[in-house]
Amino acid sequence: MKFKASINIMPLKELLDPQGKAVTGSLHNLGLTGVQDVRIGKHINVILEATSADQAHQMTHEACKKLLANQVMESFEFTIEALN
Amino acid sequence: MKFKASINIMPLKELLDPQGKAVTGSLHNLGLTGVQDVRIGKHINVILEATSADQAHQMTHEACKKLLANQVMESFEFTIEALN
């Protein structure tokens, strides 16, 4: 069965996000003064072949831990959805 | 009222995603051979002050169009949630 994993990888809350701070400033300059905070991370879609949703979950977790997220600086979360 | 916008910005389906292709290869090398496709984009969380969910929606749309997404190469989608 095919599954789609939607992964969000974000900088840890405890850490500064200089890119987000820069974007906050730029949005203010564009007139969007209601913007208070911006944090920027990665969104990754993975299409994978697995025998069950459980296995897809496990593979995605492994991919995040081993390669996609740097857990010293980033946290990750994901959802799995079955594709037809 | 405070709102949180969760924005996903992804490369258009019609375009190659070389970074995603490289990650697909790396995941195969790590033994995750069930991975068939990877596409990598940005996930952006914006905290903003607006009078209504409608206004928050409009501000986020404007931020995406004017700054965050390059619509020649990227598509964006977002959800708005009210914060306490």
Coordinates of C-alpha atoms in Angstrom, one line a residue:
Chain A
M1 CA 0.0 0.0 0.0
K2 CA 1.1 3.5 -0.7
F3 CA 1.2 6.2 2.0
K4 CA 1.9 9.9 2.1
A5 CA 3.7 11.3 5.1
S6 CA 3.4 15.0 5.7
I7 CA 6.3 16.1 7.9
N8 CA 6.9 19.5 9.6
I9 CA 10.3 20.2 10.9
M10 CA 10.6 23.4 13.0
P11 CA 13.4 25.1 14.9
L12 CA 13.0 24.4 18.6
K13 CA 11.0 27.0 20.5
E14 CA 14.0 27.7 22.8
L15 CA 16.1 28.8 19.8
L16 CA 16.2 32.1 18.0
D17 CA 15.0 31.9 14.4
P18 CA 16.9 34.7 12.6
Q19 CA 15.3 33.9 9.2
G20 CA 11.9 34.3 10.9
K21 CA 12.9 37.6 12.5
A22 CA 14.0 38.9 9.2
V23 CA 10.7 37.9 7.6
T24 CA 8.8 39.6 10.4
G25 CA 10.6 42.8 9.7
S26 CA 9.9 42.5 5.9
L27 CA 6.2 41.9 6.5
H28 CA 6.0 45.0 8.7
N29 CA 7.7 47.0 5.9
L30 CA 5.0 45.7 3.5
G31 CA 2.4 47.2 5.8
L32 CA 1.4 44.0 7.6
T33 CA 2.1 45.5 11.0
G34 CA -0.2 43.0 12.8
V35 CA 2.4 40.2 12.3
Q36 CA 4.0 39.5 15.7
D37 CA 6.2 36.5 15.2
V38 CA 7.3 34.3 12.3
R39 CA 9.1 30.9 12.6
I40 CA 10.3 29.1 9.5
G41 CA 10.9 25.4 9.1
K42 CA 10.6 22.7 6.5
H43 CA 7.6 20.9 5.1
I44 CA 8.4 17.5 3.6
N45 CA 6.0 15.2 1.7
V46 CA 7.2 11.6 1.4
I47 CA 5.4 9.0 -0.7
L48 CA 6.3 5.5 0.5
E49 CA 5.3 1.9 0.0
A50 CA 4.5 0.0 3.3
T51 CA 2.5 -3.0 4.3
S52 CA 0.5 -1.0 7.0
A53 CA 0.0 2.4 8.4
D54 CA 2.0 1.3 11.4
Q55 CA 5.0 0.4 9.2
A56 CA 4.7 3.7 7.3
H57 CA 4.7 5.5 10.7
Q58 CA 7.8 3.7 11.8
M59 CA 9.6 4.3 8.5
T60 CA 8.8 8.0 8.6
H61 CA 10.0 8.3 12.2
E62 CA 13.2 6.6 11.3
A63 CA 13.7 8.9 8.2
C64 CA 13.2 12.0 10.5
K65 CA 15.5 10.8 13.2
K66 CA 18.3 9.6 10.9
L67 CA 18.3 12.2 8.2
L68 CA 15.6 14.8 7.9
A69 CA 15.6 16.5 11.3
N70 CA 18.6 17.7 13.3
Q71 CA 17.2 17.0 16.8
V72 CA 19.7 19.3 18.5
M73 CA 18.0 22.3 16.9
E74 CA 14.8 21.0 15.4
S75 CA 11.6 19.2 16.4
F76 CA 9.5 17.2 14.0
E77 CA 5.9 16.0 13.7
F78 CA 4.1 14.2 11.0
T79 CA 0.9 12.7 9.8
I80 CA 0.4 9.6 7.7
E81 CA -2.4 9.2 5.1
A82 CA -3.1 6.2 2.9
L83 CA -3.2 6.8 -0.8
N84 CA -5.4 4.8 -3.2
Chain B
M1 CA -7.4 38.7 18.9
K2 CA -4.4 36.6 18.2
F3 CA -4.3 34.0 15.4
K4 CA -1.7 31.5 14.3
A5 CA -1.4 30.8 10.6
S6 CA 0.3 27.5 9.5
I7 CA 1.5 27.9 6.0
N8 CA 2.9 25.2 3.7
I9 CA 4.9 26.4 0.6
M10 CA 5.8 23.6 -1.8
P11 CA 7.5 23.5 -5.2
L12 CA 4.9 23.2 -8.0
K13 CA 4.1 19.6 -9.0
E14 CA 5.2 20.3 -12.6
L15 CA 8.7 21.2 -11.4
L16 CA 11.6 18.9 -10.5
D17 CA 12.7 19.1 -6.9
P18 CA 16.4 18.3 -6.9
Q19 CA 16.7 18.5 -3.1
G20 CA 13.9 16.0 -2.8
K21 CA 15.5 13.7 -5.3
A22 CA 18.8 13.8 -3.3
V23 CA 17.0 13.0 -0.1
T24 CA 15.2 10.1 -1.7
G25 CA 18.6 8.7 -2.7
S26 CA 19.9 9.2 0.8
L27 CA 16.9 7.5 2.4
H28 CA 17.5 4.5 0.1
N29 CA 21.1 4.4 1.2
L30 CA 19.9 4.3 4.8
G31 CA 17.9 1.2 4.0
L32 CA 14.5 2.9 3.7
T33 CA 14.0 1.4 0.2
G34 CA 10.2 1.8 0.4
V35 CA 10.5 5.6 -0.1
Q36 CA 9.3 6.4 -3.6
D37 CA 9.3 10.2 -3.7
V38 CA 10.2 13.2 -1.5
R39 CA 9.3 16.8 -2.1
I40 CA 10.7 19.5 0.2
G41 CA 9.1 22.9 0.9
K42 CA 8.8 25.4 3.7
H43 CA 6.5 25.4 6.7
I44 CA 6.0 28.8 8.2
N45 CA 4.1 29.6 11.4
V46 CA 2.9 33.2 11.7
I47 CA 1.5 34.7 14.9
L48 CA -0.6 37.7 14.1
E49 CA -3.0 40.2 15.6
A50 CA -6.3 40.7 13.7
T51 CA -9.9 41.6 14.5
S52 CA -11.4 38.5 13.0
A53 CA -10.5 35.2 11.4
D54 CA -11.4 36.7 8.1
Q55 CA -8.9 39.5 8.5
A56 CA -6.2 37.0 9.6
H57 CA -7.0 35.0 6.5
Q58 CA -6.6 38.0 4.3
M59 CA -3.4 39.1 5.9
T60 CA -1.8 35.7 5.6
H61 CA -2.9 35.5 1.9
E62 CA -1.3 38.9 1.3
A63 CA 1.9 37.8 3.1
C64 CA 2.2 34.7 1.0
K65 CA 1.6 36.5 -2.3
K66 CA 3.8 39.4 -1.6
L67 CA 6.7 37.8 0.2
L68 CA 6.7 34.2 1.3
A69 CA 5.9 32.3 -1.9
N70 CA 7.3 32.7 -5.3
Q71 CA 4.3 31.8 -7.3
V72 CA 6.2 31.1 -10.5
M73 CA 7.8 28.0 -8.8
E74 CA 5.8 27.5 -5.6
S75 CA 2.2 26.9 -4.4
F76 CA 1.0 27.8 -0.9
E77 CA -1.8 26.7 1.4
F78 CA -2.5 27.7 4.9
T79 CA -4.8 27.2 7.9
I80 CA -5.7 29.8 10.5
E81 CA -6.4 29.0 14.1
A82 CA -7.4 31.3 16.9
L83 CA -5.1 31.5 20.0
N84 CA -6.3 32.3 23.5

